[in-house]
Amino acid sequence: MTKRTARAEPLSRERIVRTAIELLDAAGARKLTFRALTERLSTGPGAIYWHVANKDELLGAATDAVVADAVSVEPVAGDAPREAVRSVALGLYEATEAHPWLATQLATQFAREPWGSVAPRIFEALGRQVRALGVPESGWFTATSALMHYIFGVAGQNAANSDMAGGLPEGETRAEFLEAASRAWEALDPAAYPFTRAVADQIRDHDDREQFLAGVDLVLAGIVASASGAARE
Protein backbone atom coordinates (compact mmCIF):
# COMPACT_ATOMS: atom_id res chain seq x y z
CA MET A 1 0.00 0.00 0.00
CA THR A 2 1.52 3.32 -1.05
CA LYS A 3 1.63 6.24 1.36
CA ARG A 4 -0.09 9.45 0.40
CA THR A 5 2.15 12.47 0.44
CA ALA A 6 0.84 15.79 1.74
CA ARG A 7 -0.22 18.00 -1.12
CA ALA A 8 1.68 21.31 -1.14
CA GLU A 9 -0.39 24.46 -0.91
CA PRO A 10 -0.70 25.84 -4.45
CA LEU A 11 1.08 29.09 -5.16
CA SER A 12 -1.30 32.04 -5.14
CA ARG A 13 -1.15 35.79 -4.67
CA GLU A 14 -2.58 35.37 -1.18
CA ARG A 15 0.12 32.89 -0.21
CA ILE A 16 2.85 35.11 -1.66
CA VAL A 17 1.57 38.13 0.28
CA ARG A 18 1.27 36.11 3.48
CA THR A 19 4.85 34.92 3.11
CA ALA A 20 6.02 38.46 2.33
CA ILE A 21 4.46 39.66 5.59
CA GLU A 22 6.36 36.95 7.48
CA LEU A 23 9.62 38.06 5.86
CA LEU A 24 8.88 41.72 6.55
CA ASP A 25 8.15 40.99 10.22
CA ALA A 26 11.39 39.04 10.53
CA ALA A 27 13.81 41.30 8.68
CA GLY A 28 12.12 44.51 7.43
CA ALA A 29 11.48 45.95 3.99
CA ARG A 30 15.12 46.10 2.92
CA LYS A 31 15.51 42.34 3.28
CA LEU A 32 12.32 41.53 1.39
CA THR A 33 13.54 40.29 -1.98
CA PHE A 34 12.11 38.01 -4.62
CA ARG A 35 15.07 35.70 -4.03
CA ALA A 36 14.10 35.38 -0.37
CA LEU A 37 10.52 34.75 -1.42
CA THR A 38 11.46 32.03 -3.88
CA GLU A 39 13.53 30.28 -1.21
CA ARG A 40 10.74 30.47 1.36
CA LEU A 41 8.09 29.34 -1.13
CA SER A 42 10.31 26.73 -2.82
CA THR A 43 9.46 28.04 -6.27
CA GLY A 44 11.02 29.98 -9.11
CA PRO A 45 10.92 33.77 -9.57
CA GLY A 46 8.85 33.42 -12.72
CA ALA A 47 5.99 31.88 -10.77
CA ILE A 48 5.98 34.81 -8.34
CA TYR A 49 6.11 37.41 -11.11
CA TRP A 50 2.99 35.80 -12.55
CA HIS A 51 1.10 37.01 -9.45
CA VAL A 52 3.07 40.13 -8.40
CA ALA A 53 4.79 42.47 -10.83
CA ASN A 54 7.48 43.99 -8.56
CA LYS A 55 8.52 44.74 -4.98
CA ASP A 56 6.47 47.95 -4.75
CA GLU A 57 3.33 46.05 -5.67
CA LEU A 58 4.21 43.37 -3.14
CA LEU A 59 4.75 45.93 -0.35
CA GLY A 60 1.44 47.58 -1.21
CA ALA A 61 -0.37 44.24 -1.12
CA ALA A 62 1.24 43.29 2.20
CA THR A 63 0.31 46.66 3.70
CA ASP A 64 -3.26 46.38 2.46
CA ALA A 65 -3.64 42.85 3.85
CA VAL A 66 -2.53 43.95 7.32
CA VAL A 67 -4.67 47.10 7.21
CA ALA A 68 -7.74 45.16 6.05
CA ASP A 69 -7.44 42.94 9.10
CA ALA A 70 -6.76 45.88 11.44
CA VAL A 71 -9.78 47.96 10.46
CA SER A 72 -12.21 45.05 10.51
CA VAL A 73 -12.28 45.02 14.32
CA GLU A 74 -15.83 44.84 15.69
CA PRO A 75 -16.63 47.80 17.97
CA VAL A 76 -17.78 47.12 21.52
CA ALA A 77 -21.22 48.17 22.73
CA GLY A 78 -21.67 51.81 23.63
CA ASP A 79 -21.63 55.06 21.71
CA ALA A 80 -21.42 53.30 18.33
CA PRO A 81 -19.57 55.85 16.12
CA ARG A 82 -17.05 56.80 18.82
CA GLU A 83 -16.43 53.19 19.82
CA ALA A 84 -16.05 52.21 16.18
CA VAL A 85 -13.40 54.90 15.68
CA ARG A 86 -11.60 53.75 18.84
CA SER A 87 -11.69 50.15 17.60
CA VAL A 88 -10.30 51.06 14.17
CA ALA A 89 -7.66 53.32 15.73
CA LEU A 90 -6.60 50.65 18.21
CA GLY A 91 -6.56 48.03 15.47
CA LEU A 92 -4.13 50.14 13.45
CA TYR A 93 -2.06 50.94 16.54
CA GLU A 94 -1.74 47.26 17.44
CA ALA A 95 -0.93 46.39 13.83
CA THR A 96 2.05 48.77 13.89
CA GLU A 97 3.20 47.10 17.11
CA ALA A 98 2.93 43.64 15.57
CA HIS A 99 4.47 44.69 12.24
CA PRO A 100 7.35 47.18 12.79
CA TRP A 101 7.57 47.97 9.05
CA LEU A 102 3.91 49.01 8.75
CA ALA A 103 4.12 52.63 9.95
CA THR A 104 6.66 53.52 7.26
CA GLN A 105 4.67 51.72 4.59
CA LEU A 106 1.45 53.50 5.56
CA ALA A 107 3.13 56.87 5.11
CA THR A 108 4.64 55.69 1.81
CA GLN A 109 1.34 54.38 0.45
CA PHE A 110 -0.51 57.61 1.26
CA ALA A 111 2.24 59.79 -0.19
CA ARG A 112 2.97 57.84 -3.36
CA GLU A 113 -0.27 56.09 -4.15
CA PRO A 114 -3.34 57.61 -2.45
CA TRP A 115 -5.47 56.09 -5.22
CA GLY A 116 -4.36 52.58 -4.23
CA SER A 117 -6.29 50.29 -1.90
CA VAL A 118 -4.72 51.28 1.44
CA ALA A 119 -5.74 54.95 1.65
CA PRO A 120 -9.40 54.43 0.68
CA ARG A 121 -9.70 51.48 3.06
CA ILE A 122 -8.60 53.51 6.09
CA PHE A 123 -10.49 56.62 5.00
CA GLU A 124 -13.67 54.59 4.57
CA ALA A 125 -13.35 52.91 7.97
CA LEU A 126 -12.91 56.24 9.76
CA GLY A 127 -15.03 58.41 7.48
CA ARG A 128 -18.22 56.41 7.90
CA GLN A 129 -18.04 57.00 11.62
CA VAL A 130 -17.25 60.69 11.20
CA ARG A 131 -20.38 60.99 9.11
CA ALA A 132 -22.37 59.08 11.75
CA LEU A 133 -21.19 61.59 14.38
CA GLY A 134 -23.21 64.26 12.57
CA VAL A 135 -20.34 66.12 10.96
CA PRO A 136 -21.63 68.16 8.00
CA GLU A 137 -20.46 66.95 4.60
CA SER A 138 -18.22 69.99 4.13
CA GLY A 139 -16.18 68.85 7.15
CA TRP A 140 -15.92 65.12 6.40
CA PHE A 141 -12.53 65.26 4.71
CA THR A 142 -10.92 67.53 7.31
CA ALA A 143 -12.27 65.62 10.32
CA THR A 144 -11.33 62.23 8.91
CA SER A 145 -7.88 63.51 7.92
CA ALA A 146 -7.32 64.83 11.45
CA LEU A 147 -8.12 61.43 12.93
CA MET A 148 -5.99 59.62 10.40
CA HIS A 149 -2.96 61.88 10.85
CA TYR A 150 -3.16 61.55 14.63
CA ILE A 151 -3.29 57.75 14.36
CA PHE A 152 -0.43 57.63 11.87
CA GLY A 153 1.66 60.06 13.89
CA VAL A 154 1.38 58.13 17.13
CA ALA A 155 1.73 54.79 15.34
CA GLY A 156 4.94 56.03 13.72
CA GLN A 157 6.28 57.27 17.04
CA ASN A 158 5.36 53.98 18.66
CA ALA A 159 7.25 52.10 15.97
CA ALA A 160 10.27 54.36 16.59
CA ASN A 161 9.97 53.74 20.35
CA SER A 162 9.91 49.98 19.78
CA ASP A 163 12.98 50.24 17.57
CA MET A 164 14.70 52.35 20.20
CA ALA A 165 13.80 49.85 22.93
CA GLY A 166 15.54 47.14 20.97
CA GLY A 167 18.70 49.24 20.98
CA LEU A 168 18.82 49.99 24.70
CA PRO A 169 22.04 49.03 26.48
CA GLU A 170 21.99 45.47 27.76
CA GLY A 171 20.05 45.25 31.01
CA GLU A 172 18.38 48.66 30.71
CA THR A 173 14.58 48.58 30.86
CA ARG A 174 11.95 50.91 29.42
CA ALA A 175 11.12 52.06 32.96
CA GLU A 176 14.74 53.01 33.58
CA PHE A 177 14.90 54.87 30.26
CA LEU A 178 11.74 56.84 31.10
CA GLU A 179 13.05 57.55 34.58
CA ALA A 180 16.19 59.06 33.07
CA ALA A 181 14.11 61.17 30.66
CA SER A 182 11.91 62.38 33.49
CA ARG A 183 14.87 63.42 35.60
CA ALA A 184 16.42 65.24 32.65
CA TRP A 185 13.22 67.26 32.17
CA GLU A 186 13.02 68.02 35.88
CA ALA A 187 16.57 69.39 35.70
CA LEU A 188 15.72 71.92 32.96
CA ASP A 189 15.92 75.65 33.59
CA PRO A 190 12.69 76.50 35.48
CA ALA A 191 12.51 79.93 33.89
CA ALA A 192 12.76 78.65 30.33
CA TYR A 193 10.81 75.37 30.73
CA PRO A 194 8.19 75.77 33.47
CA PHE A 195 5.56 73.65 31.73
CA THR A 196 7.93 70.85 30.67
CA ARG A 197 9.24 70.59 34.22
CA ALA A 198 5.67 70.46 35.55
CA VAL A 199 4.75 67.40 33.46
CA ALA A 200 8.11 65.65 33.79
CA ASP A 201 6.80 63.29 36.43
CA GLN A 202 4.06 62.07 34.09
CA ILE A 203 6.66 60.50 31.79
CA ARG A 204 7.29 57.83 34.43
CA ASP A 205 5.24 54.67 34.00
CA HIS A 206 2.79 56.15 31.50
CA ASP A 207 0.90 53.63 29.40
CA ASP A 208 1.40 54.20 25.66
CA ARG A 209 -1.88 52.55 24.66
CA GLU A 210 -3.98 54.47 27.19
CA GLN A 211 -2.29 57.70 26.13
CA PHE A 212 -3.02 56.90 22.48
CA LEU A 213 -6.71 56.25 23.11
CA ALA A 214 -6.96 59.40 25.25
CA GLY A 215 -5.65 61.33 22.24
CA VAL A 216 -8.25 59.70 19.98
CA ASP A 217 -10.93 60.80 22.44
CA LEU A 218 -9.60 64.37 22.39
CA VAL A 219 -9.73 64.47 18.60
CA LEU A 220 -13.24 63.00 18.64
CA ALA A 221 -14.37 65.54 21.23
CA GLY A 222 -13.18 68.32 18.96
CA ILE A 223 -14.93 66.80 15.95
CA VAL A 224 -18.22 66.44 17.86
CA ALA A 225 -17.96 69.98 19.25
CA SER A 226 -17.28 71.34 15.78
CA ALA A 227 -20.26 69.43 14.37
CA SER A 228 -22.52 70.72 17.14
CA GLY A 229 -21.37 74.28 16.50
CA ALA A 230 -22.02 73.94 12.79
CA ALA A 231 -25.50 72.58 13.47
CA ARG A 232 -26.38 75.63 15.60
CA GLU A 233 -25.31 78.10 12.93
XYZ file of C-alpha atoms in Angstrom:
233
model
C 0.000 0.000 0.000
C 1.522 3.316 -1.052
C 1.630 6.244 1.361
C -0.093 9.446 0.403
C 2.150 12.473 0.441
C 0.839 15.793 1.738
C -0.216 17.996 -1.118
C 1.680 21.306 -1.140
C -0.394 24.459 -0.911
C -0.697 25.842 -4.446
C 1.077 29.088 -5.160
C -1.300 32.039 -5.136
C -1.147 35.788 -4.674
C -2.582 35.373 -1.177
C 0.122 32.891 -0.212
C 2.845 35.114 -1.656
C 1.568 38.132 0.284
C 1.272 36.107 3.484
C 4.854 34.922 3.110
C 6.023 38.462 2.331
C 4.460 39.664 5.594
C 6.357 36.953 7.475
C 9.622 38.061 5.863
C 8.877 41.725 6.554
C 8.153 40.985 10.216
C 11.388 39.038 10.526
C 13.809 41.303 8.676
C 12.120 44.512 7.429
C 11.482 45.955 3.985
C 15.119 46.100 2.924
C 15.513 42.340 3.278
C 12.320 41.530 1.387
C 13.542 40.294 -1.985
C 12.110 38.011 -4.625
C 15.073 35.705 -4.034
C 14.104 35.384 -0.365
C 10.522 34.752 -1.421
C 11.462 32.029 -3.879
C 13.535 30.284 -1.209
C 10.736 30.470 1.357
C 8.094 29.341 -1.130
C 10.312 26.729 -2.825
C 9.459 28.036 -6.265
C 11.024 29.976 -9.108
C 10.917 33.773 -9.570
C 8.848 33.423 -12.724
C 5.991 31.878 -10.775
C 5.981 34.805 -8.344
C 6.106 37.413 -11.115
C 2.989 35.800 -12.546
C 1.104 37.008 -9.448
C 3.072 40.132 -8.400
C 4.794 42.469 -10.830
C 7.477 43.989 -8.559
C 8.518 44.740 -4.983
C 6.470 47.954 -4.753
C 3.329 46.053 -5.666
C 4.208 43.374 -3.136
C 4.752 45.933 -0.351
C 1.443 47.584 -1.212
C -0.369 44.244 -1.124
C 1.237 43.290 2.198
C 0.312 46.659 3.702
C -3.257 46.381 2.460
C -3.637 42.850 3.851
C -2.528 43.947 7.324
C -4.671 47.099 7.215
C -7.738 45.163 6.055
C -7.439 42.942 9.099
C -6.761 45.877 11.443
C -9.783 47.963 10.457
C -12.211 45.048 10.511
C -12.282 45.022 14.325
C -15.828 44.843 15.688
C -16.628 47.800 17.971
C -17.782 47.118 21.521
C -21.219 48.174 22.727
C -21.674 51.810 23.629
C -21.627 55.057 21.711
C -21.415 53.299 18.328
C -19.567 55.848 16.123
C -17.051 56.799 18.822
C -16.426 53.191 19.819
C -16.054 52.208 16.176
C -13.400 54.899 15.682
C -11.598 53.755 18.841
C -11.687 50.148 17.601
C -10.301 51.058 14.173
C -7.657 53.317 15.727
C -6.603 50.654 18.214
C -6.562 48.025 15.473
C -4.129 50.141 13.451
C -2.058 50.937 16.539
C -1.738 47.260 17.441
C -0.930 46.393 13.828
C 2.046 48.769 13.887
C 3.195 47.097 17.106
C 2.933 43.640 15.571
C 4.473 44.691 12.238
C 7.347 47.179 12.791
C 7.567 47.967 9.047
C 3.909 49.005 8.754
C 4.124 52.626 9.950
C 6.659 53.521 7.258
C 4.666 51.725 4.595
C 1.448 53.504 5.564
C 3.133 56.869 5.107
C 4.641 55.695 1.815
C 1.343 54.384 0.454
C -0.511 57.607 1.262
C 2.237 59.794 -0.192
C 2.966 57.835 -3.362
C -0.274 56.089 -4.153
C -3.340 57.613 -2.446
C -5.466 56.085 -5.218
C -4.363 52.579 -4.225
C -6.288 50.288 -1.900
C -4.722 51.282 1.443
C -5.745 54.954 1.655
C -9.399 54.431 0.675
C -9.705 51.475 3.061
C -8.604 53.510 6.088
C -10.493 56.621 5.001
C -13.671 54.594 4.574
C -13.350 52.907 7.973
C -12.915 56.244 9.763
C -15.029 58.414 7.477
C -18.225 56.415 7.897
C -18.039 56.999 11.624
C -17.248 60.687 11.203
C -20.382 60.993 9.107
C -22.373 59.083 11.754
C -21.194 61.591 14.383
C -23.212 64.258 12.567
C -20.340 66.123 10.961
C -21.628 68.158 7.996
C -20.456 66.954 4.598
C -18.222 69.995 4.129
C -16.180 68.848 7.145
C -15.916 65.121 6.398
C -12.529 65.255 4.708
C -10.924 67.526 7.314
C -12.271 65.616 10.319
C -11.331 62.226 8.905
C -7.878 63.510 7.923
C -7.323 64.827 11.450
C -8.117 61.428 12.927
C -5.988 59.616 10.396
C -2.959 61.876 10.855
C -3.161 61.551 14.627
C -3.294 57.749 14.362
C -0.430 57.625 11.874
C 1.659 60.061 13.885
C 1.382 58.126 17.126
C 1.731 54.789 15.343
C 4.941 56.028 13.723
C 6.276 57.274 17.041
C 5.362 53.982 18.664
C 7.252 52.103 15.967
C 10.269 54.359 16.591
C 9.969 53.738 20.349
C 9.905 49.983 19.780
C 12.978 50.238 17.567
C 14.703 52.352 20.200
C 13.795 49.852 22.927
C 15.541 47.142 20.965
C 18.695 49.237 20.981
C 18.823 49.995 24.704
C 22.043 49.027 26.480
C 21.987 45.475 27.761
C 20.054 45.254 31.013
C 18.382 48.662 30.710
C 14.585 48.582 30.860
C 11.954 50.909 29.416
C 11.122 52.062 32.955
C 14.741 53.015 33.577
C 14.897 54.870 30.261
C 11.736 56.837 31.095
C 13.047 57.550 34.576
C 16.192 59.063 33.068
C 14.111 61.171 30.657
C 11.906 62.377 33.487
C 14.872 63.419 35.596
C 16.422 65.235 32.648
C 13.218 67.260 32.165
C 13.022 68.022 35.882
C 16.568 69.393 35.700
C 15.725 71.916 32.960
C 15.920 75.650 33.588
C 12.690 76.499 35.480
C 12.512 79.931 33.895
C 12.759 78.647 30.333
C 10.814 75.374 30.730
C 8.194 75.768 33.472
C 5.565 73.646 31.726
C 7.928 70.847 30.674
C 9.239 70.589 34.225
C 5.669 70.460 35.550
C 4.745 67.400 33.460
C 8.106 65.647 33.786
C 6.802 63.289 36.435
C 4.057 62.072 34.089
C 6.657 60.496 31.794
C 7.287 57.834 34.432
C 5.242 54.669 34.003
C 2.793 56.149 31.496
C 0.896 53.634 29.399
C 1.403 54.200 25.656
C -1.883 52.552 24.660
C -3.975 54.473 27.188
C -2.287 57.702 26.129
C -3.016 56.903 22.478
C -6.712 56.255 23.111
C -6.961 59.400 25.246
C -5.653 61.330 22.239
C -8.246 59.700 19.982
C -10.931 60.801 22.440
C -9.605 64.372 22.393
C -9.734 64.472 18.597
C -13.244 62.996 18.637
C -14.374 65.542 21.228
C -13.182 68.324 18.956
C -14.929 66.796 15.946
C -18.219 66.444 17.857
C -17.960 69.976 19.250
C -17.284 71.339 15.783
C -20.259 69.428 14.371
C -22.518 70.721 17.141
C -21.368 74.283 16.503
C -22.022 73.941 12.787
C -25.503 72.580 13.468
C -26.379 75.633 15.599
C -25.311 78.100 12.931
